[in-house]
PDB file of C-alpha atoms in Angstrom:
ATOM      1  CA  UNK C   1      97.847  11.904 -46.208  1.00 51.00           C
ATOM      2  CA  UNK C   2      94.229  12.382 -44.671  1.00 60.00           C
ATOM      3  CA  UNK C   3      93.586  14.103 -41.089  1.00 67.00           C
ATOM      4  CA  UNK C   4      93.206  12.226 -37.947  1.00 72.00           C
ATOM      5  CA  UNK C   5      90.163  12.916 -36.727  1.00 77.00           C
ATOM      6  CA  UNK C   6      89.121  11.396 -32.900  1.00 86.00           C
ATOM      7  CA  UNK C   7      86.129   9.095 -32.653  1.00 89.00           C
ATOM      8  CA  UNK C   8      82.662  10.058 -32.039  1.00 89.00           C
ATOM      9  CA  UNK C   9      79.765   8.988 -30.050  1.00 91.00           C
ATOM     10  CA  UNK C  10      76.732   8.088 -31.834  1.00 90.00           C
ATOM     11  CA  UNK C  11      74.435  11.439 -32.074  1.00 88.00           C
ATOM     12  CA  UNK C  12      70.763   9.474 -32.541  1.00 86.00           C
ATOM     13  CA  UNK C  13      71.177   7.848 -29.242  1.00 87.00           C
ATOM     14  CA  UNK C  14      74.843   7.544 -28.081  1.00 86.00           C
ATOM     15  CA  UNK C  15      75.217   3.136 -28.775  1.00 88.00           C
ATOM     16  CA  UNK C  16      79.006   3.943 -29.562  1.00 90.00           C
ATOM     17  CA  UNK C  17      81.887   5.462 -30.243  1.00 91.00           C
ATOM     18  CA  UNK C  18      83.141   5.460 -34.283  1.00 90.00           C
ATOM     19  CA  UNK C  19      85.658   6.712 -36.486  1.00 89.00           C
ATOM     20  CA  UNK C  20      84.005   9.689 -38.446  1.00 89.00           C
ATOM     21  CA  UNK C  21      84.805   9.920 -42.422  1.00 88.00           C
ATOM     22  CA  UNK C  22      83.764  13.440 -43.003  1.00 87.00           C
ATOM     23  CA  UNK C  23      83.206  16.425 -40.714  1.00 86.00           C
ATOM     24  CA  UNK C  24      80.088  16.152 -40.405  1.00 88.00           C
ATOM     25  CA  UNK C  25      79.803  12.281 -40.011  1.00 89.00           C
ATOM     26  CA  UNK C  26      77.770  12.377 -36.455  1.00 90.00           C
ATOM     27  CA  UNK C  27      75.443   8.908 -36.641  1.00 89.00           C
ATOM     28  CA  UNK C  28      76.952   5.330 -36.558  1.00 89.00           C
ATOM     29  CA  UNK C  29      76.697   2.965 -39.592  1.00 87.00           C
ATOM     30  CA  UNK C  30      77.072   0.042 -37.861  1.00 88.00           C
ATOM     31  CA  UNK C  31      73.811   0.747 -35.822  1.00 89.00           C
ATOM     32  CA  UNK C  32      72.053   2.578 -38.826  1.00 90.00           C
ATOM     33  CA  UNK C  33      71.015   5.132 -36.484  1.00 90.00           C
ATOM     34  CA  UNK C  34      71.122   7.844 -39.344  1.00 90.00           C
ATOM     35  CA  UNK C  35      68.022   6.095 -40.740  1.00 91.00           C
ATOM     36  CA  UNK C  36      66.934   5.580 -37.427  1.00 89.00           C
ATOM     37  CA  UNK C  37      66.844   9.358 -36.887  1.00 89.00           C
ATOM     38  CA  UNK C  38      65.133  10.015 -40.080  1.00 90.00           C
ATOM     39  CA  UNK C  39      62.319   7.621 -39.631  1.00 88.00           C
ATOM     40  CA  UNK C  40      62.082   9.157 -36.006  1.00 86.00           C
ATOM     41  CA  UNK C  41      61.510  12.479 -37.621  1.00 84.00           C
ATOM     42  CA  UNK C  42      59.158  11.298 -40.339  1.00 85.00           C
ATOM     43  CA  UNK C  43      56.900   9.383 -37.328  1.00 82.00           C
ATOM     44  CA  UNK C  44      53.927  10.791 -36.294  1.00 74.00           C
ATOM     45  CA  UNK C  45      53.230  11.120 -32.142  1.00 73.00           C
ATOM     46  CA  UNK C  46      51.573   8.298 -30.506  1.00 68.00           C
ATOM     47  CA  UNK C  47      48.182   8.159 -31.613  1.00 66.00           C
ATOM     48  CA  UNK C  48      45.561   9.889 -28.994  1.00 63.00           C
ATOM     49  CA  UNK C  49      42.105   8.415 -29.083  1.00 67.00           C
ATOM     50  CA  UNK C  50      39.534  10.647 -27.214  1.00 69.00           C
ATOM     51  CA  UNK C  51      36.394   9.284 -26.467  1.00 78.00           C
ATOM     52  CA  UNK C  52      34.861  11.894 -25.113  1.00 82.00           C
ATOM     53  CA  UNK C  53      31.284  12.654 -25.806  1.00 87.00           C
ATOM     54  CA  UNK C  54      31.377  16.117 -25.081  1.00 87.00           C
ATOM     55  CA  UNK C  55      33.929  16.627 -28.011  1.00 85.00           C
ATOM     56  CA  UNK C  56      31.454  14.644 -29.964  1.00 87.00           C
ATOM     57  CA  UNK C  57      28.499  16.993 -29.609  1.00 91.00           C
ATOM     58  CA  UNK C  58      30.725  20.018 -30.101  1.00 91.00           C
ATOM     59  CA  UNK C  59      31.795  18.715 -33.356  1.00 91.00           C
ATOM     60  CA  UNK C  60      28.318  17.706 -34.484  1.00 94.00           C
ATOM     61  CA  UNK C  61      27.176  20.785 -33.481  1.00 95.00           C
ATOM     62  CA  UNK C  62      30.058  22.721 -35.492  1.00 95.00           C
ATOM     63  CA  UNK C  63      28.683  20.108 -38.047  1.00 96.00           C
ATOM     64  CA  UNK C  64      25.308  21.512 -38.142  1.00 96.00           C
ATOM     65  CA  UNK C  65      25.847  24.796 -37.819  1.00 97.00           C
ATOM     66  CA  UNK C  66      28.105  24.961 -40.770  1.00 96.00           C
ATOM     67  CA  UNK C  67      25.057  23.020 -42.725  1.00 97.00           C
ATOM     68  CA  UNK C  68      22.166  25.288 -41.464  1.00 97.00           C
ATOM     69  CA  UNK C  69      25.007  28.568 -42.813  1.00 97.00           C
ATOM     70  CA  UNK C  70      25.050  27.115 -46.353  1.00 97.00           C
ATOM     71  CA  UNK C  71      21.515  26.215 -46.440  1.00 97.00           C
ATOM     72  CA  UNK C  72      20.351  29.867 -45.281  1.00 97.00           C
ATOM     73  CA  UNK C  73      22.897  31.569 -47.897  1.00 96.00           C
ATOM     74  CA  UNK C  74      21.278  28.934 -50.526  1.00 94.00           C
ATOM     75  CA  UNK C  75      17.453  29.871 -49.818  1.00 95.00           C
ATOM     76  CA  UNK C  76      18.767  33.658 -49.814  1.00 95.00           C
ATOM     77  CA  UNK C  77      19.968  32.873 -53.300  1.00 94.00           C
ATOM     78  CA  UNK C  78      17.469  31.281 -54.367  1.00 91.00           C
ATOM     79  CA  UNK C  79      14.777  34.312 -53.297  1.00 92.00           C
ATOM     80  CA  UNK C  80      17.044  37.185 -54.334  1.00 93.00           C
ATOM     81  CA  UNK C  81      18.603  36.682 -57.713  1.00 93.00           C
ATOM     82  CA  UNK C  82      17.250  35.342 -61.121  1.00 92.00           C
ATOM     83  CA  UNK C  83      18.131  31.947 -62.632  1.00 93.00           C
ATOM     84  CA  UNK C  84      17.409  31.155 -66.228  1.00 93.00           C
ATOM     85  CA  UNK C  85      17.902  27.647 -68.163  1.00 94.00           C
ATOM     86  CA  UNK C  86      19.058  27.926 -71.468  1.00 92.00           C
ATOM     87  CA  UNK C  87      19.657  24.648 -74.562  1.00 92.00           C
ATOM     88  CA  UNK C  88      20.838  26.025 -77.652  1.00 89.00           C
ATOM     89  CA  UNK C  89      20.344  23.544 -81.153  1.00 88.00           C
ATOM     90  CA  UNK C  90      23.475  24.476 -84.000  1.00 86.00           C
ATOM     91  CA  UNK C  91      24.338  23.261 -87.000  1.00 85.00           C
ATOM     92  CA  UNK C  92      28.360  21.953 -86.950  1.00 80.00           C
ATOM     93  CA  UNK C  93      29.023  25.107 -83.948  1.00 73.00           C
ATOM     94  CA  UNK C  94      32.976  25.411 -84.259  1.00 73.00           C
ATOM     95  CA  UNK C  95      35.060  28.310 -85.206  1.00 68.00           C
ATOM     96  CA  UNK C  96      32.892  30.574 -87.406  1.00 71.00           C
ATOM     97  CA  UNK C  97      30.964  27.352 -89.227  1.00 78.00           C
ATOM     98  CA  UNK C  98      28.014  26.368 -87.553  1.00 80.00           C
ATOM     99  CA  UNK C  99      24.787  28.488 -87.206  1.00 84.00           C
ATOM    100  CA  UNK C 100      22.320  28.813 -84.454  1.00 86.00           C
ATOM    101  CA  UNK C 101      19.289  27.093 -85.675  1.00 87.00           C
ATOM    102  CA  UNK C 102      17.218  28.182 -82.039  1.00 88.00           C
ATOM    103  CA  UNK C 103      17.374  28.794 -78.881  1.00 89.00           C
ATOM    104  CA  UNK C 104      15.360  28.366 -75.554  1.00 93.00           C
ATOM    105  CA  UNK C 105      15.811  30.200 -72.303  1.00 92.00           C
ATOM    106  CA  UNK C 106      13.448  29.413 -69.781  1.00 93.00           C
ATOM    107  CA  UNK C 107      13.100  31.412 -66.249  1.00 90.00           C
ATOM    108  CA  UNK C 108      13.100  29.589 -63.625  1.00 88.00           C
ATOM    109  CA  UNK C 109       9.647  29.247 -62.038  1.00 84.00           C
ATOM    110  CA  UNK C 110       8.190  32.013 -65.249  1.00 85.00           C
ATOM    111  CA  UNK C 111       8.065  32.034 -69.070  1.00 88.00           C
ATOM    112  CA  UNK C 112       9.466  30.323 -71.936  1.00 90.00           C
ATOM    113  CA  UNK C 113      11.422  32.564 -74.447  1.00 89.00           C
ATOM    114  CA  UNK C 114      12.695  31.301 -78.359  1.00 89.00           C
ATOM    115  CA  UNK C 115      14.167  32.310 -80.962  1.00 87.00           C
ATOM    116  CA  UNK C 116      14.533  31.088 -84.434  1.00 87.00           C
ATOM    117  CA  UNK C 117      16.834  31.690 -87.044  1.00 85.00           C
ATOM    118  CA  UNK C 118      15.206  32.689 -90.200  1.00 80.00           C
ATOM    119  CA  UNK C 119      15.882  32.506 -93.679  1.00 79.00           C
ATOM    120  CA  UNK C 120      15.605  36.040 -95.325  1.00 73.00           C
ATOM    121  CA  UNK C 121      14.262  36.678 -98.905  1.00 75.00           C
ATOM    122  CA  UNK C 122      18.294  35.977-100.158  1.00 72.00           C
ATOM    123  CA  UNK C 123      18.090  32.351 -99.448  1.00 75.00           C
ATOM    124  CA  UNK C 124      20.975  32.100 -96.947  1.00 79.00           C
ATOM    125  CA  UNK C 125      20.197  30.993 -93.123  1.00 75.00           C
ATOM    126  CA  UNK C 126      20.542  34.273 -90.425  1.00 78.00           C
ATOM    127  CA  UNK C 127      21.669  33.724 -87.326  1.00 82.00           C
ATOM    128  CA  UNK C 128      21.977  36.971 -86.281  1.00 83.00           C
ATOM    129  CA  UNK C 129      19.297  37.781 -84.358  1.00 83.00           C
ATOM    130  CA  UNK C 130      18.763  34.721 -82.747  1.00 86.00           C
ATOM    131  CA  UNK C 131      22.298  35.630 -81.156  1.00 87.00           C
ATOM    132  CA  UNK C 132      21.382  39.239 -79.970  1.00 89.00           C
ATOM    133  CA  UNK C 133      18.151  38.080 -78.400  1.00 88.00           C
ATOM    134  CA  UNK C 134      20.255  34.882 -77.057  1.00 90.00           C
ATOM    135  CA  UNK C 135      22.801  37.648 -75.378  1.00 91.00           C
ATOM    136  CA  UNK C 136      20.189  40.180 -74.509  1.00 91.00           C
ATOM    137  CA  UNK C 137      18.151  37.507 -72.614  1.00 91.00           C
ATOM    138  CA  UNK C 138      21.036  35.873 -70.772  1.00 91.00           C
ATOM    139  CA  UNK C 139      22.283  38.882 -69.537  1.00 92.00           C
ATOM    140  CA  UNK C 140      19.454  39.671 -67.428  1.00 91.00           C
ATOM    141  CA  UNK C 141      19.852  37.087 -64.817  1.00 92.00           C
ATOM    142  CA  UNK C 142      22.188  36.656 -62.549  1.00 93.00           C
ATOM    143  CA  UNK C 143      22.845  32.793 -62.859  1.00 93.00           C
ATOM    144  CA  UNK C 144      22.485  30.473 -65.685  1.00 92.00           C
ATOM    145  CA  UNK C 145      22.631  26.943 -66.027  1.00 91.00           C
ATOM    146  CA  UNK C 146      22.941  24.820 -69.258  1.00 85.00           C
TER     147      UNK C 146
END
């Protein structure tokens, strides 16, 4: 035998009185208020259009201020640290198998520098090197791009 409990009113907005099935039953189904409420919370405010001009410039000045920041930091870059290209040509380069048949690293606005593998009195291809001078040049600039 369940508990009497006394009828409700409607939480969402009070459009009757109802005979709760658990204790905390507090929205009508008859009404569907409890997906009323839900969709209530989910909804955004009432849409505010400005159209204000003065908000306007402020945000296209915020817009060009942020534009004229990165392009300063950019040209700062650009005069105070080294950039270097660099292409590589291999043989089959995965896990231990391919060689390094040259390499080309060219500063940017200066000289050219490659290396070549060579093939020592033995017979067998060196890579060797070509690596070292590959590392050794590479690590003396501060950005590279491939």
């Amino acid at each position: 035998m369940g508990t009497i409990r006394p009828q409700v009113r409607c939480v969402y907005d009070g459009c009757c009185e109802f005979d709760p099935q658990s204790h905390n039953h507090i929205h009508c189904t008859e009404h569907k208020c409890k997906r009323r409420a839900e969709n209530a919370k989910k909804r955004l405010g009432k849409e505010v259009t400005i159209h204000d001009p003065e908000t306007w410039e402020l945000q296209d000045k915020r817009k060009y201020a942020l534009a004229d920041k990165v392009r300063a930091r950019n040209e700062w870059i650009l005069q105070n640290r080294s950039f270097a290209f660099f292409d590589i040509e291999t043989t089959n380069l995965e896990a231990s198998i391919g060689m390094i048949l040259c390499a080309c690293v060219k500063d940017m606005g200066g000289d050219t520098f490659t290396a070549v593998s060579s093939i020592p009195d033995g017979g067998y291809m060196d890579d060797h090197e070509t690596v070292l001078q590959l590392r050794d040049w590479l690590e003396s600039y501060d950005y590279v791009c491939t």
